[in-house]
Every structure is written in structure tokens, then in C-alpha cells.
Amino acid sequence: MTHTDDINDPQDRGRRTPRRAVPRWLPLPLGIGIGLLGGIGYGLVATPQYAATSYVMVVPRQGTDSPTALGFAQAYGRIVTGSAVLAGAQAATHTAAGDLKSHVQAATSPDAPMISVTGSSSKAGTAASIANGVARSLAATGNRDSDSTGVRLLLFSPAAAPAAPSSPSAALSGAVGASAGGLLGALVLLVRPRREEDAAHPARTPLPSPSAAPSAAPSASASPSSSEPRPERAAV
């Protein structure tokens, strides 16, 4: 086969012309775009949630010190979502105790004898009603044993209807989704093996130069003569 035939060989042409592979950085913008669209869609479809918080303070009675009141505040904070407290809030909130439990959260402070009661709902007024109803029920439950505990529970700050939802907006949801998608795309780039890129761009086979081809002919023709056996000398 001549040098010209070697260049025109279709197999050699296909070997020297690599396929156009998918860009290695594609997962990053793809993940950002998918996350952005998913976050915006969630923010538009999800029902807005409102949250309202009321505060109950534990006050020591005569003969009781402040550390004792702080300890009782921690204890009462754990029973906010108990059946006794929620049952007392059913009438004020017009909600069953079983449904109230999923809409109420409580938190205590390690430095102050105060309990925060947060109510959540899809309506601002209902969220405030749940927070105030549960807080008043907690105060009433704790004051029944005030003589034995030495502390009293007071509704320190009632909840008001919130003006804005506490759930993230569509813009914030989109930003969070884009960040999460970008992070996943970056992780895909890190764990993606480089063998795919190497397979898409195979190494080119070097072609013999025209000047090297004729020079090999004399050596090839000389090799048979050198391999012929020489005649042995006759012994004298």
C-alpha cells in the first residue's frame, strides 16, 4: 500500500478524527438550572405558612429563688406539646388536640425562666390563636400546682398575627435550589472518571514520512544477501 493509499484509508481517517464529546463542565450549569427551576416551582406551588410566638414567664413566689424558677421553666417547656396542655387549648383554638401537636413548637432559654410557644398555620390569625391558646393553657396547667412548686406562670407576651409568611418565598427557594444543584454538579465533576475524556480523544497514530520510506528499501534488499551462506574453504 502506498503512502497516498494510507492517507485515503477511511479507517485511518476515522481514527484521526475524534468524536465531539460532551463538555466535561456540563453537569455544573445543568445542576444549577435544574435546581433553580425546582426551587422556584416549589416556592410558587407550596402553601405559605405563618408563625406566631407567645412567651410564658415562670415567676418565683415568696421563698423561692431564681434558679428554681429557671429549672421549672425547663420542665414546663417539655410538656407544652403534652396531652394535658393541648386538651386545655382545644376550646380557644377550635382545633383538636391531635391536630394541635403538629402545629405547636416550644423552646426554653438556658439563661432566663421563659418559655416560647410558637403556633404555625396557613392563616396568620389562626397561627396567633394557636400560640396564645396553648400558652394560656400551659400557664393554667402550671398554676394548679403553684403552692407545691413555689412558682407561677404568667403570659408575658401574647402573640400577634404575623404580617408576612415564615415560609421561604419563590426567589429564596430558587436561590436555595440553584445552590444545591450547583453543589451536586460540582460533586459530579469531582467524581467523574477522566477515562471518558481520554476515550473521546484517542491518540493519533503518526504517519511515516515520505523521505523515510525509500531509505528502508536498500536495507531490505541487502538483508537477503547478508543471510546467504558463504562457501567454505577446502581443507589443504
PDB file of C-alpha atoms in Angstrom:
ATOM      1  CA  MET A   1       0.000   0.000   0.000  1.00  0.00           C
ATOM      2  CA  THR A   2       1.432   3.368  -0.981  1.00  0.00           C
ATOM      3  CA  HIS A   3       1.611   6.425   1.211  1.00  0.00           C
ATOM      4  CA  THR A   4      -1.300   8.003  -0.694  1.00  0.00           C
ATOM      5  CA  ASP A   5      -3.498   4.974  -0.043  1.00  0.00           C
ATOM      6  CA  ASP A   6      -2.614   5.138   3.630  1.00  0.00           C
ATOM      7  CA  ILE A   7      -3.821   8.735   3.849  1.00  0.00           C
ATOM      8  CA  ASN A   8      -7.029   7.931   1.984  1.00  0.00           C
ATOM      9  CA  ASP A   9      -7.761   4.904   4.151  1.00  0.00           C
ATOM     10  CA  PRO A  10     -11.210   5.511   5.711  1.00  0.00           C
ATOM     11  CA  GLN A  11     -10.260   3.624   8.873  1.00  0.00           C
ATOM     12  CA  ASP A  12      -7.244   5.847   9.374  1.00  0.00           C
ATOM     13  CA  ARG A  13      -9.357   8.952   8.710  1.00  0.00           C
ATOM     14  CA  GLY A  14     -11.859   7.870  11.352  1.00  0.00           C
ATOM     15  CA  ARG A  15      -9.046   7.146  13.778  1.00  0.00           C
ATOM     16  CA  ARG A  16      -7.504  10.571  13.315  1.00  0.00           C
ATOM     17  CA  THR A  17     -10.853  12.451  13.510  1.00  0.00           C
ATOM     18  CA  PRO A  18     -12.105  12.297  17.150  1.00  0.00           C
ATOM     19  CA  ARG A  19     -15.774  12.360  18.047  1.00  0.00           C
ATOM     20  CA  ARG A  20     -17.150  15.538  19.559  1.00  0.00           C
ATOM     21  CA  ALA A  21     -17.706  14.597  23.216  1.00  0.00           C
ATOM     22  CA  VAL A  22     -19.998  16.202  25.775  1.00  0.00           C
ATOM     23  CA  PRO A  23     -18.193  19.059  27.598  1.00  0.00           C
ATOM     24  CA  ARG A  24     -16.810  17.949  30.922  1.00  0.00           C
ATOM     25  CA  TRP A  25     -18.151  21.045  32.718  1.00  0.00           C
ATOM     26  CA  LEU A  26     -21.750  20.448  31.554  1.00  0.00           C
ATOM     27  CA  PRO A  27     -23.023  18.932  34.876  1.00  0.00           C
ATOM     28  CA  LEU A  28     -22.347  22.206  36.717  1.00  0.00           C
ATOM     29  CA  PRO A  29     -24.641  24.571  34.738  1.00  0.00           C
ATOM     30  CA  LEU A  30     -27.126  21.739  34.258  1.00  0.00           C
ATOM     31  CA  GLY A  31     -27.380  21.199  38.018  1.00  0.00           C
ATOM     32  CA  ILE A  32     -27.741  24.929  38.680  1.00  0.00           C
ATOM     33  CA  GLY A  33     -30.525  25.230  36.110  1.00  0.00           C
ATOM     34  CA  ILE A  34     -32.458  22.218  37.375  1.00  0.00           C
ATOM     35  CA  GLY A  35     -32.117  23.349  40.996  1.00  0.00           C
ATOM     36  CA  LEU A  36     -33.219  26.887  40.146  1.00  0.00           C
ATOM     37  CA  LEU A  37     -36.329  25.718  38.304  1.00  0.00           C
ATOM     38  CA  GLY A  38     -37.178  23.230  41.042  1.00  0.00           C
ATOM     39  CA  GLY A  39     -36.804  25.830  43.800  1.00  0.00           C
ATOM     40  CA  ILE A  40     -38.910  28.422  42.009  1.00  0.00           C
ATOM     41  CA  GLY A  41     -41.584  25.828  41.269  1.00  0.00           C
ATOM     42  CA  TYR A  42     -41.710  24.760  44.905  1.00  0.00           C
ATOM     43  CA  GLY A  43     -41.965  28.357  46.081  1.00  0.00           C
ATOM     44  CA  LEU A  44     -44.864  29.045  43.728  1.00  0.00           C
ATOM     45  CA  VAL A  45     -46.796  25.843  44.430  1.00  0.00           C
ATOM     46  CA  ALA A  46     -46.255  25.422  48.200  1.00  0.00           C
ATOM     47  CA  THR A  47     -48.860  26.938  50.539  1.00  0.00           C
ATOM     48  CA  PRO A  48     -47.484  29.890  52.563  1.00  0.00           C
ATOM     49  CA  GLN A  49     -47.063  29.155  56.264  1.00  0.00           C
ATOM     50  CA  TYR A  50     -47.372  31.718  59.053  1.00  0.00           C
ATOM     51  CA  ALA A  51     -45.813  31.511  62.508  1.00  0.00           C
ATOM     52  CA  ALA A  52     -46.671  33.453  65.671  1.00  0.00           C
ATOM     53  CA  THR A  53     -44.930  33.231  69.054  1.00  0.00           C
ATOM     54  CA  SER A  54     -46.120  33.995  72.561  1.00  0.00           C
ATOM     55  CA  TYR A  55     -43.957  33.940  75.698  1.00  0.00           C
ATOM     56  CA  VAL A  56     -44.707  32.495  79.127  1.00  0.00           C
ATOM     57  CA  MET A  57     -42.570  33.509  82.102  1.00  0.00           C
ATOM     58  CA  VAL A  58     -42.032  31.449  85.235  1.00  0.00           C
ATOM     59  CA  VAL A  59     -42.008  33.759  88.275  1.00  0.00           C
ATOM     60  CA  PRO A  60     -40.732  32.583  91.679  1.00  0.00           C
ATOM     61  CA  ARG A  61     -43.064  33.057  94.605  1.00  0.00           C
ATOM     62  CA  GLN A  62     -42.024  34.212  98.050  1.00  0.00           C
ATOM     63  CA  GLY A  63     -39.428  31.873  99.459  1.00  0.00           C
ATOM     64  CA  THR A  64     -38.338  30.536  96.044  1.00  0.00           C
ATOM     65  CA  ASP A  65     -35.067  31.516  94.384  1.00  0.00           C
ATOM     66  CA  SER A  66     -34.423  32.269  90.721  1.00  0.00           C
ATOM     67  CA  PRO A  67     -32.512  29.040  89.906  1.00  0.00           C
ATOM     68  CA  THR A  68     -35.578  27.084  90.997  1.00  0.00           C
ATOM     69  CA  ALA A  69     -37.776  29.115  88.664  1.00  0.00           C
ATOM     70  CA  LEU A  70     -35.288  28.508  85.849  1.00  0.00           C
ATOM     71  CA  GLY A  71     -35.409  24.776  86.474  1.00  0.00           C
ATOM     72  CA  PHE A  72     -39.217  24.737  86.406  1.00  0.00           C
ATOM     73  CA  ALA A  73     -39.172  26.722  83.166  1.00  0.00           C
ATOM     74  CA  GLN A  74     -37.103  23.967  81.569  1.00  0.00           C
ATOM     75  CA  ALA A  75     -39.511  21.351  82.903  1.00  0.00           C
ATOM     76  CA  TYR A  76     -42.672  23.131  81.761  1.00  0.00           C
ATOM     77  CA  GLY A  77     -41.148  23.698  78.346  1.00  0.00           C
ATOM     78  CA  ARG A  78     -41.055  19.932  77.810  1.00  0.00           C
ATOM     79  CA  ILE A  79     -44.793  19.455  78.446  1.00  0.00           C
ATOM     80  CA  VAL A  80     -46.063  22.171  76.094  1.00  0.00           C
ATOM     81  CA  THR A  81     -46.985  19.571  73.476  1.00  0.00           C
ATOM     82  CA  GLY A  82     -48.343  17.167  76.095  1.00  0.00           C
ATOM     83  CA  SER A  83     -51.925  15.960  76.067  1.00  0.00           C
ATOM     84  CA  ALA A  84     -52.904  17.899  79.217  1.00  0.00           C
ATOM     85  CA  VAL A  85     -51.819  21.278  77.827  1.00  0.00           C
ATOM     86  CA  LEU A  86     -53.196  20.694  74.326  1.00  0.00           C
ATOM     87  CA  ALA A  87     -56.532  19.462  75.678  1.00  0.00           C
ATOM     88  CA  GLY A  88     -56.951  22.742  77.546  1.00  0.00           C
ATOM     89  CA  ALA A  89     -56.270  24.708  74.346  1.00  0.00           C
ATOM     90  CA  GLN A  90     -58.875  22.959  72.198  1.00  0.00           C
ATOM     91  CA  ALA A  91     -61.694  25.345  73.069  1.00  0.00           C
ATOM     92  CA  ALA A  92     -59.661  28.506  72.448  1.00  0.00           C
ATOM     93  CA  THR A  93     -58.158  27.353  69.162  1.00  0.00           C
ATOM     94  CA  HIS A  94     -61.150  25.381  67.836  1.00  0.00           C
ATOM     95  CA  THR A  95     -58.731  22.627  66.908  1.00  0.00           C
ATOM     96  CA  ALA A  96     -58.479  19.053  68.149  1.00  0.00           C
ATOM     97  CA  ALA A  97     -55.559  18.168  70.403  1.00  0.00           C
ATOM     98  CA  GLY A  98     -54.219  15.658  67.881  1.00  0.00           C
ATOM     99  CA  ASP A  99     -54.061  18.331  65.185  1.00  0.00           C
ATOM    100  CA  LEU A 100     -52.559  20.941  67.508  1.00  0.00           C
ATOM    101  CA  LYS A 101     -49.484  18.856  68.236  1.00  0.00           C
ATOM    102  CA  SER A 102     -48.164  19.203  64.679  1.00  0.00           C
ATOM    103  CA  HIS A 103     -48.698  22.997  64.721  1.00  0.00           C
ATOM    104  CA  VAL A 104     -47.015  23.837  68.047  1.00  0.00           C
ATOM    105  CA  GLN A 105     -43.344  24.172  68.935  1.00  0.00           C
ATOM    106  CA  ALA A 106     -41.793  25.192  72.247  1.00  0.00           C
ATOM    107  CA  ALA A 107     -38.351  26.418  73.249  1.00  0.00           C
ATOM    108  CA  THR A 108     -36.733  27.449  76.518  1.00  0.00           C
ATOM    109  CA  SER A 109     -33.837  29.707  77.375  1.00  0.00           C
ATOM    110  CA  PRO A 110     -30.875  28.445  79.425  1.00  0.00           C
ATOM    111  CA  ASP A 111     -30.430  31.896  80.997  1.00  0.00           C
ATOM    112  CA  ALA A 112     -33.978  33.136  81.633  1.00  0.00           C
ATOM    113  CA  PRO A 113     -37.089  31.401  83.069  1.00  0.00           C
ATOM    114  CA  MET A 114     -39.066  31.966  79.879  1.00  0.00           C
ATOM    115  CA  ILE A 115     -40.863  29.608  77.502  1.00  0.00           C
ATOM    116  CA  SER A 116     -41.650  30.487  73.890  1.00  0.00           C
ATOM    117  CA  VAL A 117     -44.703  28.858  72.322  1.00  0.00           C
ATOM    118  CA  THR A 118     -44.900  29.067  68.519  1.00  0.00           C
ATOM    119  CA  GLY A 119     -48.028  28.267  66.544  1.00  0.00           C
ATOM    120  CA  SER A 120     -47.980  27.689  62.786  1.00  0.00           C
ATOM    121  CA  SER A 121     -50.780  27.634  60.234  1.00  0.00           C
ATOM    122  CA  SER A 122     -51.610  28.558  56.667  1.00  0.00           C
ATOM    123  CA  LYS A 123     -53.524  31.579  58.049  1.00  0.00           C
ATOM    124  CA  ALA A 124     -51.929  34.367  60.075  1.00  0.00           C
ATOM    125  CA  GLY A 125     -54.829  34.735  62.520  1.00  0.00           C
ATOM    126  CA  THR A 126     -55.005  31.007  63.180  1.00  0.00           C
ATOM    127  CA  ALA A 127     -51.279  30.864  63.934  1.00  0.00           C
ATOM    128  CA  ALA A 128     -51.623  33.603  66.573  1.00  0.00           C
ATOM    129  CA  SER A 129     -54.715  31.921  68.039  1.00  0.00           C
ATOM    130  CA  ILE A 130     -52.887  28.608  68.394  1.00  0.00           C
ATOM    131  CA  ALA A 131     -49.872  30.218  70.083  1.00  0.00           C
ATOM    132  CA  ASN A 132     -51.975  32.190  72.569  1.00  0.00           C
ATOM    133  CA  GLY A 133     -54.345  29.308  73.311  1.00  0.00           C
ATOM    134  CA  VAL A 134     -51.540  26.858  74.073  1.00  0.00           C
ATOM    135  CA  ALA A 135     -49.624  29.458  76.123  1.00  0.00           C
ATOM    136  CA  ARG A 136     -52.672  30.205  78.291  1.00  0.00           C
ATOM    137  CA  SER A 137     -53.355  26.509  78.741  1.00  0.00           C
ATOM    138  CA  LEU A 138     -49.734  25.980  79.826  1.00  0.00           C
ATOM    139  CA  ALA A 139     -49.993  28.784  82.380  1.00  0.00           C
ATOM    140  CA  ALA A 140     -53.256  27.388  83.740  1.00  0.00           C
ATOM    141  CA  THR A 141     -51.804  23.876  83.975  1.00  0.00           C
ATOM    142  CA  GLY A 142     -48.717  25.055  85.840  1.00  0.00           C
ATOM    143  CA  ASN A 143     -50.599  27.344  88.241  1.00  0.00           C
ATOM    144  CA  ARG A 144     -52.739  24.461  89.521  1.00  0.00           C
ATOM    145  CA  ASP A 145     -49.694  23.221  91.413  1.00  0.00           C
ATOM    146  CA  SER A 146     -48.307  26.644  92.255  1.00  0.00           C
ATOM    147  CA  ASP A 147     -48.487  26.056  96.012  1.00  0.00           C
ATOM    148  CA  SER A 148     -46.305  22.964  95.800  1.00  0.00           C
ATOM    149  CA  THR A 149     -43.869  24.192  93.157  1.00  0.00           C
ATOM    150  CA  GLY A 150     -43.388  27.701  94.540  1.00  0.00           C
ATOM    151  CA  VAL A 151     -43.573  29.316  91.072  1.00  0.00           C
ATOM    152  CA  ARG A 152     -46.260  30.938  88.958  1.00  0.00           C
ATOM    153  CA  LEU A 153     -46.630  31.042  85.187  1.00  0.00           C
ATOM    154  CA  LEU A 154     -47.616  34.305  83.521  1.00  0.00           C
ATOM    155  CA  LEU A 155     -48.417  35.089  79.896  1.00  0.00           C
ATOM    156  CA  PHE A 156     -45.587  37.553  79.401  1.00  0.00           C
ATOM    157  CA  SER A 157     -46.125  38.493  75.734  1.00  0.00           C
ATOM    158  CA  PRO A 158     -49.117  37.288  73.685  1.00  0.00           C
ATOM    159  CA  ALA A 159     -48.693  36.518  70.007  1.00  0.00           C
ATOM    160  CA  ALA A 160     -49.931  38.823  67.263  1.00  0.00           C
ATOM    161  CA  ALA A 161     -50.962  37.873  63.748  1.00  0.00           C
ATOM    162  CA  PRO A 162     -47.845  37.965  61.531  1.00  0.00           C
ATOM    163  CA  ALA A 163     -47.830  40.289  58.547  1.00  0.00           C
ATOM    164  CA  ALA A 164     -45.680  38.059  56.312  1.00  0.00           C
ATOM    165  CA  PRO A 165     -45.370  34.293  55.939  1.00  0.00           C
ATOM    166  CA  SER A 166     -42.486  32.492  57.570  1.00  0.00           C
ATOM    167  CA  SER A 167     -42.085  30.050  54.684  1.00  0.00           C
ATOM    168  CA  PRO A 168     -39.462  30.935  52.049  1.00  0.00           C
ATOM    169  CA  SER A 169     -40.527  32.961  49.022  1.00  0.00           C
ATOM    170  CA  ALA A 170     -40.168  31.798  45.428  1.00  0.00           C
ATOM    171  CA  ALA A 171     -36.971  33.838  44.990  1.00  0.00           C
ATOM    172  CA  LEU A 172     -35.389  32.385  48.119  1.00  0.00           C
ATOM    173  CA  SER A 173     -36.471  28.864  47.183  1.00  0.00           C
ATOM    174  CA  GLY A 174     -34.939  29.361  43.740  1.00  0.00           C
ATOM    175  CA  ALA A 175     -31.653  30.553  45.237  1.00  0.00           C
ATOM    176  CA  VAL A 176     -31.510  27.567  47.580  1.00  0.00           C
ATOM    177  CA  GLY A 177     -32.334  25.185  44.743  1.00  0.00           C
ATOM    178  CA  ALA A 178     -29.678  26.703  42.482  1.00  0.00           C
ATOM    179  CA  SER A 179     -27.078  26.413  45.249  1.00  0.00           C
ATOM    180  CA  ALA A 180     -27.962  22.782  45.883  1.00  0.00           C
ATOM    181  CA  GLY A 181     -27.923  21.987  42.160  1.00  0.00           C
ATOM    182  CA  GLY A 182     -24.567  23.691  41.699  1.00  0.00           C
ATOM    183  CA  LEU A 183     -23.124  21.722  44.604  1.00  0.00           C
ATOM    184  CA  LEU A 184     -24.330  18.432  43.145  1.00  0.00           C
ATOM    185  CA  GLY A 185     -22.969  19.386  39.725  1.00  0.00           C
ATOM    186  CA  ALA A 186     -19.572  20.179  41.231  1.00  0.00           C
ATOM    187  CA  LEU A 187     -19.549  16.824  43.026  1.00  0.00           C
ATOM    188  CA  VAL A 188     -20.294  15.070  39.735  1.00  0.00           C
ATOM    189  CA  LEU A 189     -17.293  16.831  38.174  1.00  0.00           C
ATOM    190  CA  LEU A 190     -15.069  15.683  41.022  1.00  0.00           C
ATOM    191  CA  VAL A 191     -16.081  12.023  40.949  1.00  0.00           C
ATOM    192  CA  ARG A 192     -16.415  11.706  37.166  1.00  0.00           C
ATOM    193  CA  PRO A 193     -13.597   9.486  35.816  1.00  0.00           C
ATOM    194  CA  ARG A 194     -11.229  11.036  33.294  1.00  0.00           C
ATOM    195  CA  ARG A 195     -11.243   7.879  31.186  1.00  0.00           C
ATOM    196  CA  GLU A 196     -14.350   9.129  29.410  1.00  0.00           C
ATOM    197  CA  GLU A 197     -12.451  12.178  28.200  1.00  0.00           C
ATOM    198  CA  ASP A 198      -9.466  10.065  27.145  1.00  0.00           C
ATOM    199  CA  ALA A 199     -11.702   7.676  25.209  1.00  0.00           C
ATOM    200  CA  ALA A 200     -13.352  10.563  23.392  1.00  0.00           C
ATOM    201  CA  HIS A 201      -9.955  11.896  22.216  1.00  0.00           C
ATOM    202  CA  PRO A 202      -7.789   8.883  21.207  1.00  0.00           C
ATOM    203  CA  ALA A 203      -4.140   9.362  20.433  1.00  0.00           C
ATOM    204  CA  ARG A 204      -3.298   9.951  16.784  1.00  0.00           C
ATOM    205  CA  THR A 205      -1.162   7.362  15.023  1.00  0.00           C
ATOM    206  CA  PRO A 206       1.868   9.075  13.407  1.00  0.00           C
ATOM    207  CA  LEU A 207       2.191   8.538   9.661  1.00  0.00           C
ATOM    208  CA  PRO A 208       5.561   7.602   8.139  1.00  0.00           C
ATOM    209  CA  SER A 209       7.282  10.470   6.371  1.00  0.00           C
ATOM    210  CA  PRO A 210       7.826  10.198   2.587  1.00  0.00           C
ATOM    211  CA  SER A 211      11.603  10.525   2.944  1.00  0.00           C
ATOM    212  CA  ALA A 212      11.824   7.573   5.315  1.00  0.00           C
ATOM    213  CA  ALA A 213      10.036   5.117   3.013  1.00  0.00           C
ATOM    214  CA  PRO A 214      12.679   4.874   0.165  1.00  0.00           C
ATOM    215  CA  SER A 215      15.560   4.711   2.617  1.00  0.00           C
ATOM    216  CA  ALA A 216      14.220   1.472   4.007  1.00  0.00           C
ATOM    217  CA  ALA A 217      14.353  -0.271   0.581  1.00  0.00           C
ATOM    218  CA  PRO A 218      18.146  -0.811   0.314  1.00  0.00           C
ATOM    219  CA  SER A 219      18.340  -2.222   3.779  1.00  0.00           C
ATOM    220  CA  ALA A 220      15.508  -4.613   2.974  1.00  0.00           C
ATOM    221  CA  SER A 221      17.199  -5.748  -0.276  1.00  0.00           C
ATOM    222  CA  ALA A 222      20.544  -6.113   1.408  1.00  0.00           C
ATOM    223  CA  SER A 223      19.290  -8.312   4.158  1.00  0.00           C
ATOM    224  CA  PRO A 224      18.834 -11.486   1.997  1.00  0.00           C
ATOM    225  CA  SER A 225      22.383 -11.309   0.619  1.00  0.00           C
ATOM    226  CA  SER A 226      23.822 -10.984   4.057  1.00  0.00           C
ATOM    227  CA  SER A 227      21.952 -14.054   5.177  1.00  0.00           C
ATOM    228  CA  GLU A 228      23.314 -16.294   2.305  1.00  0.00           C
ATOM    229  CA  PRO A 229      25.851 -18.883   3.490  1.00  0.00           C
ATOM    230  CA  ARG A 230      29.435 -18.252   2.486  1.00  0.00           C
ATOM    231  CA  PRO A 231      31.350 -21.067   0.697  1.00  0.00           C
ATOM    232  CA  GLU A 232      33.673 -22.910   2.984  1.00  0.00           C
ATOM    233  CA  ARG A 233      37.378 -23.158   2.093  1.00  0.00           C
ATOM    234  CA  ALA A 234      38.636 -26.540   1.119  1.00  0.00           C
ATOM    235  CA  ALA A 235      40.889 -28.119   3.608  1.00  0.00           C
ATOM    236  CA  VAL A 236      44.537 -28.356   2.487  1.00  0.00           C
TER     237      VAL A 236
END
